[in-house]
Tab-separated table of C-alpha atoms and ligand atoms in Angstrom:
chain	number	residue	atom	x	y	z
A	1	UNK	CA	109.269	186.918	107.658
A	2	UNK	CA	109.019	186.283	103.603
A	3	UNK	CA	107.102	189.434	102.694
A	4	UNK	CA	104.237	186.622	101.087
A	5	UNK	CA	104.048	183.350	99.921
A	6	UNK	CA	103.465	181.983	96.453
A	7	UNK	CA	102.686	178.206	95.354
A	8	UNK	CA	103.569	177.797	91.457
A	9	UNK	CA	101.114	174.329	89.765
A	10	UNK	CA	103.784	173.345	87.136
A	11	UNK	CA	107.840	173.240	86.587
A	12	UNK	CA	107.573	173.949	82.722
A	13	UNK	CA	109.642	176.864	81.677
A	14	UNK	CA	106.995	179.395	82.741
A	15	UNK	CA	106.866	177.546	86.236
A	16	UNK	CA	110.847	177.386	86.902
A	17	UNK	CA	111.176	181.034	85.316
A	18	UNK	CA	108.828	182.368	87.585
A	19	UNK	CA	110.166	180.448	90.401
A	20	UNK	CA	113.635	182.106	89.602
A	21	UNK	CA	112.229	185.732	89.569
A	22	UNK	CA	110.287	185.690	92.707
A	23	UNK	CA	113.199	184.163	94.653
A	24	UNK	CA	115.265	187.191	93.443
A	25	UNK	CA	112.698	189.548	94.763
A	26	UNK	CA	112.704	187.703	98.111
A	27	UNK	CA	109.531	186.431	97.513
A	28	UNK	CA	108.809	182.782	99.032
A	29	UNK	CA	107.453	180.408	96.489
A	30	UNK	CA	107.421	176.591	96.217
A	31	UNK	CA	106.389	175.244	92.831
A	32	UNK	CA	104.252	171.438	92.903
A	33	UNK	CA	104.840	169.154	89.420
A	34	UNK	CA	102.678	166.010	88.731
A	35	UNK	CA	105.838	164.687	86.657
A	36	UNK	CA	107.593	162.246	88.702
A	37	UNK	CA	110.920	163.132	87.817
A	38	UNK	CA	111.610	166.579	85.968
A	39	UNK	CA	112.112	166.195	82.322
A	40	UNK	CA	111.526	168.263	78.728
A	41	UNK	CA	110.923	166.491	75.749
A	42	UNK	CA	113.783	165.837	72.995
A	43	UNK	CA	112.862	169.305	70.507
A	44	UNK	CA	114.451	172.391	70.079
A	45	UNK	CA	113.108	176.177	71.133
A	46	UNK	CA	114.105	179.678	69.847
A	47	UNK	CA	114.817	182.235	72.128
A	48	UNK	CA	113.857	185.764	70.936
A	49	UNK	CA	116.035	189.142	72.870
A	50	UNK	CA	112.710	189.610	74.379
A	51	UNK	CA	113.072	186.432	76.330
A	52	UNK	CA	116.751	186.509	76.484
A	53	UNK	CA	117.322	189.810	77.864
A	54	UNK	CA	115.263	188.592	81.168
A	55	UNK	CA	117.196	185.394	81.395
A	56	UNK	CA	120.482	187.275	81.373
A	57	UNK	CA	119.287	189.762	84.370
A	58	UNK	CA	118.432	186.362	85.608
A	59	UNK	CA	122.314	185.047	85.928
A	60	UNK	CA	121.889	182.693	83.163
A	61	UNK	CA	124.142	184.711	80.172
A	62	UNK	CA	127.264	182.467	80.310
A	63	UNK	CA	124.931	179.252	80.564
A	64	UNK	CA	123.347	180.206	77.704
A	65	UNK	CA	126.336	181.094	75.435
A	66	UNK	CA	127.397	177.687	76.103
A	67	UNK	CA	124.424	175.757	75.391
A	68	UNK	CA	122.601	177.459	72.718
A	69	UNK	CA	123.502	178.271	68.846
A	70	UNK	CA	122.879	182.481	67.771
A	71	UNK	CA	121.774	181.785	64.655
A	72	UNK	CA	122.504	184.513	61.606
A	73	UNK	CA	119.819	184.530	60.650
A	74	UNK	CA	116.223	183.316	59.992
A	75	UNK	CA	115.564	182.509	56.375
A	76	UNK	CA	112.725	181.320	54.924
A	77	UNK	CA	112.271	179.384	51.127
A	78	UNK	CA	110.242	178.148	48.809
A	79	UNK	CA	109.036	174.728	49.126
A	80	UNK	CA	110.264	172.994	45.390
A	81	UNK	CA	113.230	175.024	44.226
A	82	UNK	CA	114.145	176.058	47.514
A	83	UNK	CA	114.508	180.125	46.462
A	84	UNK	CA	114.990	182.402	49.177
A	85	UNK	CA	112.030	184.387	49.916
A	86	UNK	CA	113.088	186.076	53.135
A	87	UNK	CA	116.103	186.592	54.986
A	88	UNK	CA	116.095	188.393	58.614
A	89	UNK	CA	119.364	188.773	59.735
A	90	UNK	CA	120.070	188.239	63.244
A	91	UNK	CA	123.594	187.160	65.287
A	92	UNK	CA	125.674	190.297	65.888
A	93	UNK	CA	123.000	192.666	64.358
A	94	UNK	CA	120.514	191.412	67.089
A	95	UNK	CA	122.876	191.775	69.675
A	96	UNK	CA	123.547	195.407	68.644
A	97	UNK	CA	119.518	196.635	68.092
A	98	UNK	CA	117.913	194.941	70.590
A	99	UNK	CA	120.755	194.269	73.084
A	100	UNK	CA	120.522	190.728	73.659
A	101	UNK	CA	121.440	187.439	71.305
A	102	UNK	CA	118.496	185.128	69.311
A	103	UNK	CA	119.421	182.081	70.177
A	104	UNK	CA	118.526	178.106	69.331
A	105	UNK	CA	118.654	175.860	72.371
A	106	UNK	CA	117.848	172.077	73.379
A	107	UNK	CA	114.486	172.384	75.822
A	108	UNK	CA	116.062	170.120	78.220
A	109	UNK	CA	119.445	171.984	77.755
A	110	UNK	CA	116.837	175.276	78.804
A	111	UNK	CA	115.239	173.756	81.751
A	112	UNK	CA	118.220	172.334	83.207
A	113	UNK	CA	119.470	175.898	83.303
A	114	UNK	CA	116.487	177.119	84.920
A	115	UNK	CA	116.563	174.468	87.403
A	116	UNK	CA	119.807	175.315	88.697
A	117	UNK	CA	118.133	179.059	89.641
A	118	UNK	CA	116.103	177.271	92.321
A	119	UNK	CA	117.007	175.827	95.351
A	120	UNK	CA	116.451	171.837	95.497
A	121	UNK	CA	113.692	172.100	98.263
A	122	UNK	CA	111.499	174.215	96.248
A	123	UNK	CA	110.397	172.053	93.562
A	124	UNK	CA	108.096	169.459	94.876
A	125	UNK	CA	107.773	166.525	92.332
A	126	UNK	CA	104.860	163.881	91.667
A	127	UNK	CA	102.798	166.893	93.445
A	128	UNK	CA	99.237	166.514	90.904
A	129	UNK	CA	97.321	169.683	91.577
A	130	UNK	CA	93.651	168.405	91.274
A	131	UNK	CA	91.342	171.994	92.423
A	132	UNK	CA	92.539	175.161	93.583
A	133	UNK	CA	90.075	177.250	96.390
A	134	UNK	CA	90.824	180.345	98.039
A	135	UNK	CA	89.184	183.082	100.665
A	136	UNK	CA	89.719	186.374	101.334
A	137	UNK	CA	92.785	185.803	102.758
A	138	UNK	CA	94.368	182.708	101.484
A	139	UNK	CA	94.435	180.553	97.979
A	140	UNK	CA	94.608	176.871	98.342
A	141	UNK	CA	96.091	173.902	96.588
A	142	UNK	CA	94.362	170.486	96.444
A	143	UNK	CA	97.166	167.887	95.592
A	144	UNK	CA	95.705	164.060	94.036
A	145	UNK	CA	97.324	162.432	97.648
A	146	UNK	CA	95.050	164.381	99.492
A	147	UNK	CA	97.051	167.169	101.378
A	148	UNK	CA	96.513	170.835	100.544
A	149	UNK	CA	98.663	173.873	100.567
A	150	UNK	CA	98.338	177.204	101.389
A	151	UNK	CA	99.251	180.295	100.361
A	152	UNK	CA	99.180	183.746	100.077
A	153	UNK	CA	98.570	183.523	95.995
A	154	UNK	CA	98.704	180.734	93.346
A	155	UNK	CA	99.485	180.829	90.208
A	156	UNK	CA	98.666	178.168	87.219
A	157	UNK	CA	101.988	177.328	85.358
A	158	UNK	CA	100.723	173.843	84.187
A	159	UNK	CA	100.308	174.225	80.433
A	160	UNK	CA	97.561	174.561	78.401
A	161	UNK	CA	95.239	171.966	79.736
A	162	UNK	CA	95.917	173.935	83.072
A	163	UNK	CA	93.657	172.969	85.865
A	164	UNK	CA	94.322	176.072	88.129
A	165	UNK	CA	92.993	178.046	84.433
A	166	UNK	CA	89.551	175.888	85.331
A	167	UNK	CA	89.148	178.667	88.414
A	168	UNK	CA	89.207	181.107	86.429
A	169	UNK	CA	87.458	180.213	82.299
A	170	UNK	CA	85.318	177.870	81.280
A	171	UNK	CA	87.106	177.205	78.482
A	172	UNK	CA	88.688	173.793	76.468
A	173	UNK	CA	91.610	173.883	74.008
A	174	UNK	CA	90.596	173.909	70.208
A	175	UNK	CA	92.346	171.670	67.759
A	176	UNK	CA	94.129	173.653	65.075
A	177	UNK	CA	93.669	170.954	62.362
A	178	UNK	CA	97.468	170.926	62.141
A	179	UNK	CA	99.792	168.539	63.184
A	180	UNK	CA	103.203	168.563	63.792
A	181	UNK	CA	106.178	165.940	63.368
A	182	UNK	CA	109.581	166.619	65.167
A	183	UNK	CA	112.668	165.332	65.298
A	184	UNK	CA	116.312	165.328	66.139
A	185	UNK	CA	118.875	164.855	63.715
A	186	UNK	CA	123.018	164.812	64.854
A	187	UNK	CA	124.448	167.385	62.908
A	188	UNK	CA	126.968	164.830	60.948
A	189	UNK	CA	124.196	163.362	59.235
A	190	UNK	CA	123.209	167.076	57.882
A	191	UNK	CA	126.270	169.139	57.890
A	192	UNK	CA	125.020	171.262	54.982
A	193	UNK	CA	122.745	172.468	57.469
A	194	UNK	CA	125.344	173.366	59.716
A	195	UNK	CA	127.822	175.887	57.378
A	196	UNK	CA	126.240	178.827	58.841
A	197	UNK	CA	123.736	178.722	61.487
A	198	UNK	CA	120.410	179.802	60.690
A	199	UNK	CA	116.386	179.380	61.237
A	200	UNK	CA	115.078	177.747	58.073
A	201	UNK	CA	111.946	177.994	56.732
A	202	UNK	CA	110.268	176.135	54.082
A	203	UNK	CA	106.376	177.144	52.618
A	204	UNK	CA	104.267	174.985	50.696
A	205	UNK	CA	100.813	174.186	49.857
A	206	UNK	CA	99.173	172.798	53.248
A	207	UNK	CA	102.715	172.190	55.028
A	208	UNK	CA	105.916	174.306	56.011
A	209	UNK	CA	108.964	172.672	57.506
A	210	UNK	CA	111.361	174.504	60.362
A	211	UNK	CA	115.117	173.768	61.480
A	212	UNK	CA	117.747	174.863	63.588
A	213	UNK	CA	120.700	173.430	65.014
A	214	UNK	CA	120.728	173.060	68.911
A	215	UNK	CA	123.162	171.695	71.764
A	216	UNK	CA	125.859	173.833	70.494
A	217	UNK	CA	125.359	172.703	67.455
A	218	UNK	CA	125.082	168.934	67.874
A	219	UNK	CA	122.263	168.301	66.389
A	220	UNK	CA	119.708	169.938	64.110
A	221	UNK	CA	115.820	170.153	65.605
A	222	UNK	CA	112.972	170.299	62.835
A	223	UNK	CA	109.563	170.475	62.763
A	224	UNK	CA	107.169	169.902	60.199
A	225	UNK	CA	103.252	170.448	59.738
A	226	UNK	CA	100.984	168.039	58.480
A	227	UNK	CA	97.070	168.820	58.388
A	228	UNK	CA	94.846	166.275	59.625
A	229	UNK	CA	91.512	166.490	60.380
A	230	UNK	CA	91.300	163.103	62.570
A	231	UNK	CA	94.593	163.339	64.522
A	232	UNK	CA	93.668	164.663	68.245
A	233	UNK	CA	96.480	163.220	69.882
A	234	UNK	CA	98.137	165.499	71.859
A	235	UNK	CA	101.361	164.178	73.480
A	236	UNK	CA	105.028	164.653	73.068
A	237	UNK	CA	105.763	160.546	73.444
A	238	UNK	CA	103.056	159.780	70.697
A	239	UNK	CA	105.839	158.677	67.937
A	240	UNK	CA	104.851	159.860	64.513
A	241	UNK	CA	106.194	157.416	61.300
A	242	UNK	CA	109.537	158.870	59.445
A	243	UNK	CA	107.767	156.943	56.451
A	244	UNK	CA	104.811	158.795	56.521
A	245	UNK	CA	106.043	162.088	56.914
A	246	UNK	CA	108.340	161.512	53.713
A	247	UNK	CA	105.174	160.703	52.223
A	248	UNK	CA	103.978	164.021	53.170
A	249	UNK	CA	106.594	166.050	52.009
A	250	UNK	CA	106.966	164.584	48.147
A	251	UNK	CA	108.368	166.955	46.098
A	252	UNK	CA	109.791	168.945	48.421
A	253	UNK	CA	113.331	170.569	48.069
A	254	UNK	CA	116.383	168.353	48.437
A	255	UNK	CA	117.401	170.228	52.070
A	256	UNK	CA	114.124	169.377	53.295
A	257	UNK	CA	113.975	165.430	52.381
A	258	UNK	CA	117.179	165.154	53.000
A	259	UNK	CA	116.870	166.084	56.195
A	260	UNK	CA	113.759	164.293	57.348
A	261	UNK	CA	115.173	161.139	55.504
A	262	UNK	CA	118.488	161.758	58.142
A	263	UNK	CA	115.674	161.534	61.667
A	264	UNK	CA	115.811	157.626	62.896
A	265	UNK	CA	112.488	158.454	65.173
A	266	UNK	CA	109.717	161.640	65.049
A	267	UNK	CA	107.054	162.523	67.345
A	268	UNK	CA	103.478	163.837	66.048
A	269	UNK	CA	101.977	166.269	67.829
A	270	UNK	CA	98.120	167.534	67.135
A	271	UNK	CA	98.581	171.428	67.297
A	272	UNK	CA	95.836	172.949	70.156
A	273	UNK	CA	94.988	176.665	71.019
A	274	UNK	CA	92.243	178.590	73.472
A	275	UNK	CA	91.017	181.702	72.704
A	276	UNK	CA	92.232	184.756	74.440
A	277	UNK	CA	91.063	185.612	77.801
A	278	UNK	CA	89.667	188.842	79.308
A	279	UNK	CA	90.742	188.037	82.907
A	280	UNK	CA	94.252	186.704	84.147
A	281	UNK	CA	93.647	186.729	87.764
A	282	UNK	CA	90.624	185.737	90.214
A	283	UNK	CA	91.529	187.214	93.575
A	284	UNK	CA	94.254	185.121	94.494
A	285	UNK	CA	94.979	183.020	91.634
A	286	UNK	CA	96.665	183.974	88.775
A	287	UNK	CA	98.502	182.158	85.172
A	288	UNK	CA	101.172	182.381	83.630
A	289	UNK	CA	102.836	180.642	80.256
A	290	UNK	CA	100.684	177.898	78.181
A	291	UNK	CA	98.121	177.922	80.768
A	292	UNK	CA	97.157	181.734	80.774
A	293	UNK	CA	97.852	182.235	76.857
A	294	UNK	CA	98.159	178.572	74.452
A	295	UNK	CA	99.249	179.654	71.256
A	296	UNK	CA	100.097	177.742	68.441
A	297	UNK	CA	103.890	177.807	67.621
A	298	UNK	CA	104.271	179.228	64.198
A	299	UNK	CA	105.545	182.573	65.683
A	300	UNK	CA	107.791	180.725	67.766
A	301	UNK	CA	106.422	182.756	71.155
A	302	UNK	CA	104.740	180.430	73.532
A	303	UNK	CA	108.095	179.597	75.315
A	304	UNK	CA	109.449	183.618	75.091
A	305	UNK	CA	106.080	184.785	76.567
A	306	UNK	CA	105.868	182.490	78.833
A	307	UNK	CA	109.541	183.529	79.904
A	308	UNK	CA	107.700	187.474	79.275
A	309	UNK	CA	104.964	186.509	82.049
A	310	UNK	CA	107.013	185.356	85.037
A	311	UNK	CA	109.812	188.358	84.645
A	312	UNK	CA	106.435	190.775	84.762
A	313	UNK	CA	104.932	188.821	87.529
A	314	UNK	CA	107.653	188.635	89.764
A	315	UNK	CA	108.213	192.656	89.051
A	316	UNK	CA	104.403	193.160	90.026
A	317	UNK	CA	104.741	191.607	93.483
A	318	UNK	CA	108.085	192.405	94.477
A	319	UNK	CA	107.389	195.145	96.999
A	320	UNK	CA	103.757	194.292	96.777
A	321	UNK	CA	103.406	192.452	100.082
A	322	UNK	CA	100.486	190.048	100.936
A	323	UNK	CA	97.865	192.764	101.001
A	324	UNK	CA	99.219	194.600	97.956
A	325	UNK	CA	98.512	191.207	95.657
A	326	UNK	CA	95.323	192.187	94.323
A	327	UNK	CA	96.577	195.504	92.646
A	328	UNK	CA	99.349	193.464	92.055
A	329	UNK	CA	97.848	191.070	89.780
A	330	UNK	CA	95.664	193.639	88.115
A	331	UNK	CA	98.505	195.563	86.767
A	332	UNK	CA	99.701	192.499	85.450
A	333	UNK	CA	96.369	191.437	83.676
A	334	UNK	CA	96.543	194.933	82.519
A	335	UNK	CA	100.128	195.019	80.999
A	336	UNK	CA	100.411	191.536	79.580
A	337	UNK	CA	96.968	190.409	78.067
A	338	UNK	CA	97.322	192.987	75.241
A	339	UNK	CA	100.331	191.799	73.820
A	340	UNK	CA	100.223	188.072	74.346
A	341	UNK	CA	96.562	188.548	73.151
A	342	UNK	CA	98.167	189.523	69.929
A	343	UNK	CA	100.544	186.912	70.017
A	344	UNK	CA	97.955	184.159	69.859
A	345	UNK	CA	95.690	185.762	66.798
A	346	UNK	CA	99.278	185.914	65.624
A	347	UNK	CA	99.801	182.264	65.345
A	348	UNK	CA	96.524	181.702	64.052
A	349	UNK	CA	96.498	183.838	61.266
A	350	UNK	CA	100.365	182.368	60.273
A	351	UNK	CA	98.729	179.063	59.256
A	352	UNK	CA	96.776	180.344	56.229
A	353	UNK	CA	100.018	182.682	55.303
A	354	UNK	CA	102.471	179.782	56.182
A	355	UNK	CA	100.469	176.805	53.918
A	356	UNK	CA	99.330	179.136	51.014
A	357	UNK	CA	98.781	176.945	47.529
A	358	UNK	CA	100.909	178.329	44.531
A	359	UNK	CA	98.920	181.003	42.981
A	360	UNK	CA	98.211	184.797	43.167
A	361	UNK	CA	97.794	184.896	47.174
A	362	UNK	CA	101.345	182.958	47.178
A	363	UNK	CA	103.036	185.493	44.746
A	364	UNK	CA	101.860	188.455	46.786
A	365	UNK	CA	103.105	186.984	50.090
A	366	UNK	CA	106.480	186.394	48.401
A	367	UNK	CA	106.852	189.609	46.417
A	368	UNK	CA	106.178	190.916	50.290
A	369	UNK	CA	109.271	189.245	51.534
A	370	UNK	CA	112.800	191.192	51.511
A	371	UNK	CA	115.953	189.609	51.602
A	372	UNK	CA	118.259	192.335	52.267
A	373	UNK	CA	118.875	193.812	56.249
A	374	UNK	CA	116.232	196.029	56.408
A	375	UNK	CA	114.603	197.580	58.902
A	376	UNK	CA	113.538	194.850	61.445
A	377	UNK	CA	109.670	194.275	61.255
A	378	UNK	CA	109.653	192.691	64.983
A	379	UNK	CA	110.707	195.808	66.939
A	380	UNK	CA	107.601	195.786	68.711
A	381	UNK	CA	108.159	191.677	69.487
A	382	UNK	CA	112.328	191.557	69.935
A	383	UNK	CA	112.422	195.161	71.691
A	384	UNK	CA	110.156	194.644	74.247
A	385	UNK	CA	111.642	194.651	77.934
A	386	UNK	CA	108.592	192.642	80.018
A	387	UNK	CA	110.332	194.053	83.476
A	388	UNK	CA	110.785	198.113	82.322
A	389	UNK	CA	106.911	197.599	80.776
A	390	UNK	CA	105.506	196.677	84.632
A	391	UNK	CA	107.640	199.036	86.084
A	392	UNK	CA	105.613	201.726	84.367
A	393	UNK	CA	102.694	202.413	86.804
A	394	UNK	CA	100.041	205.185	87.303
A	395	UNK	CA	99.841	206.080	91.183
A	396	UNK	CA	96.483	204.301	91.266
A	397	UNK	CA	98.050	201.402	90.253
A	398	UNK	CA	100.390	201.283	92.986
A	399	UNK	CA	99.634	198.044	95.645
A	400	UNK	CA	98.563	199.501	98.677
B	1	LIG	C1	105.946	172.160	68.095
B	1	LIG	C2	106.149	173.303	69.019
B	1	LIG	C3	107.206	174.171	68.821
B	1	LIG	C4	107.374	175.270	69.651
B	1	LIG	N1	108.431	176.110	69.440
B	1	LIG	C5	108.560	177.210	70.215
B	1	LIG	C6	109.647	178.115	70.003
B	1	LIG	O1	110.500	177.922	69.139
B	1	LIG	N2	109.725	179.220	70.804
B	1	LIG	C7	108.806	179.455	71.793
B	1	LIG	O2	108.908	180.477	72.477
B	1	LIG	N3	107.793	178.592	72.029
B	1	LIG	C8	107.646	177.489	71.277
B	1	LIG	N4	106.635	176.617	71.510
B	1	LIG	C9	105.721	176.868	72.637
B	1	LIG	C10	106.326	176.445	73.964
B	1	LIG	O3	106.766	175.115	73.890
B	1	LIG	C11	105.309	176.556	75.084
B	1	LIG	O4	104.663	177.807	75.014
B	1	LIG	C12	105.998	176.439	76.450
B	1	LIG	O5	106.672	175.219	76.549
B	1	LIG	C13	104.972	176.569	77.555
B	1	LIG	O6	105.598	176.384	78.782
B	1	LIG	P1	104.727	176.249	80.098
B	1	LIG	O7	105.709	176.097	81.204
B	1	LIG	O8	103.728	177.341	80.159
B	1	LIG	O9	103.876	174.916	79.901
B	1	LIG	P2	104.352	173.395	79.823
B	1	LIG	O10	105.648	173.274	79.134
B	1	LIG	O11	103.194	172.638	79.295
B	1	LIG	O12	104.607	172.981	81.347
B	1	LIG	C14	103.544	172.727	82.228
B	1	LIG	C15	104.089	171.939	83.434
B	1	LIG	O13	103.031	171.784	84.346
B	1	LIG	C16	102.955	170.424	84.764
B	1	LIG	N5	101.559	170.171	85.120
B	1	LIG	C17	100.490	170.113	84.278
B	1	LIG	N6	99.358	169.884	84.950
B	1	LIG	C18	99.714	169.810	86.264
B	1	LIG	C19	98.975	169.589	87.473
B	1	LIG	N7	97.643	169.400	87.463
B	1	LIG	N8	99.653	169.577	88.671
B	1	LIG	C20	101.007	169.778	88.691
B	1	LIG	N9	101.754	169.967	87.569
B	1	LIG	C21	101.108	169.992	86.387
B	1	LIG	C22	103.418	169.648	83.539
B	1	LIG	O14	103.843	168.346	83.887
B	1	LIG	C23	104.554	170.531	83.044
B	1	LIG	O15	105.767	170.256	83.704
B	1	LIG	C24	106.456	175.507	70.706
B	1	LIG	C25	105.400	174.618	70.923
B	1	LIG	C26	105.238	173.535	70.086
B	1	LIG	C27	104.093	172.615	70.307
């Protein structure tokens, strides 16, 4: 007998992650996806140690070496003249202080990898959870053909316009007034940007601009704000005009035209949030990922705490059994809204930092900036383990 059984809404990252760490601690779980057919969208991610480190203990090191990029480092310049402001370095010195690599990877390149953690059966596709209801002794899914699933706890992996989060907040996504273009460029095309690896960073007035080479280094993945106070689309397929987005970014250093000159298509994105919650869990339903904690992506997080949530979920329950789930899930509320909490004022606050116009405010953030190796500023971020900070537990913690 499975010692409970779990039902996961969503096969994002934070869905397949999770389904990976409960089926290493033995823990039953089938995981439902609207999507017809799994799929990620064409865009890079960056993987921080803090994520990494979990995937590792999660079988996927070699899988990762070979898809991803470890970039040296994460550099960030100066919109016009392109002078260095800030260099952190990473590759072999992140290895060494934080014990696992920073890497650059294709999101479909990512989920494919997580998708081979799970056995075939367990992902259940053009599955549309439409309501979730529980009792005292069971949580229930209501799928859009009409059957319903039960089990011992649910949790909410579907993304920020989560309907399992519905159950739990009354709450709608805010628009950030920022939008977002992204694109994929083959590496041939921009080989300067290839020499040596790296994160790079461009701030302006109003805009910034972010690359990174992915698929091994195939191809280079940017991204690149655009305010706009009328744009409310939010989809990955809504294509975004190359033309336009030049437009935008007039002026702007060589590396950075260059580059978006080099993409042959770019999506536009409108940039959403939610304010952070007080309560992760509602008897037997729970979140994880986007859905729990949206944030927008200028600290580069969602994806790594989402990855965060489903190691320290998994460690919660494992052991927990079906009557131990409510302490379960309130150590887990306990341990994890804090930091991603953080993490979401965070992202907010970077937008005003990120798109400051030339002038004193500018000049202070950049005298701020070091380019030598340092001490790392993102000890608390990169050194966190997610699975040593649930292990930590007071006796009256401990599910019964
Ligand atoms: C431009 C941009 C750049 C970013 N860069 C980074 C980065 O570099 N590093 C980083 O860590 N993060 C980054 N992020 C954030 C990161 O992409 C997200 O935090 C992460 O993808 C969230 O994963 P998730 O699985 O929680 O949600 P999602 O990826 O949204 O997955 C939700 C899944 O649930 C399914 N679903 C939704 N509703 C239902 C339903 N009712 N029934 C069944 N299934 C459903 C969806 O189809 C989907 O498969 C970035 C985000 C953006 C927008």
């Amino acid at each position: 007998m499975p010692q409970m059984t779990v039902a996961v809404v969503g096969a994002g990252i934070a869905g397949l992650t999770l389904a990976a760490a409960l089926r290493r601690a033995d823990i039953d779980v089938h995981v439902y996806e609207r999507a017809p057919q799994l799929s990620e969208v064409g865009a890079g991610v960056q993987l921080a140690p803090n994520a990494t480190r979990l995937l590792h203990r999660l079988g996927l090191g070699a899988r990762l070496r070979e898809i991803s990029v470890a970039p040296e480092a994460i550099e960030i310049h100066r919109w016009d003249d392109g002078a260095l402001l800030q260099r952190t370095l990473l590759g072999e010195r992140c290895r060494r202080r934080f014990g696992a690599p920073y890497y650059t990877v294709h999101r479909a390149d990512l989920h494919s990898a997580l998708l081979s953690l799970v056995p075939s059966g367990r992902v259940h596709l053009a599955a549309r959870c439409t309501a979730v209801s529980q009792t005292a002794d069971a949580a229930r899914l209501h799928l859009a053909d009409g059957t319903t699933v039960e089990a011992d706890l649910v949790v909410g992996a579907d993304g920020i316009h989560s309907v399992v989060r519905d159950a739990l907040v009354p709450d709608r996504p805010r628009y950030s007034g920022q939008t977002i273009y992204r694109g994929l460029v083959p590496a041939e095309r921009v080989p300067y940007l290839l020499v040596r690896p790296r994160v790079r960073l461009w701030f302006g007035p109003g805009r910034h601009c972010v690359c990174y080479p992915v698929s091994s280094g195939r191809q280079v993945s940017f991204g690149a704000t655009v305010a706009a106070s009328d744009w409310q689309q939010e989809s990955w397929s809504a294509r975004g005009s190359v033309d336009d987005l030049m437009q935008a970014y007039t002026g702007w250093h060589e590396d950075v035209t260059r580059l978006i000159g080099a993409a042959e298509v770019v999506s536009r994105w409108a940039l959403h949030d939610r304010d952070s919650i007080s309560v992760l869990a509602h008897g037997r339903v729970t979140l994880v990922g986007d859905a729990a904690h949206p944030m927008l992506p200028f600290r580069a997080q969602g994806a790594n705490q989402a990855i965060e949530d489903a190691a320290a979920l998994a460690g919660c329950l494992a052991g927990a059994g079906s009557k131990g789930i409510a302490a379960a899930l309130r150590h887990y509320e306990r341990v994890r809204l804090p930091r991603t909490s953080r993490l979401q004022q965070e992202s907010r606050d970077s937008v005003r930092t990120f798109h400051l116009a030339d002038g004193a405010a500018q000049q202070d953030r950049d005298a701020a900036g070091s380019v030598t190796a340092g001490p790392d500023p993102d000890d608390w971020l990169f050194g966190y383990d997610a699975e040593q900070a649930v292990a930590v537990r007071t006796t009256a913690e401990t599910p019964v």
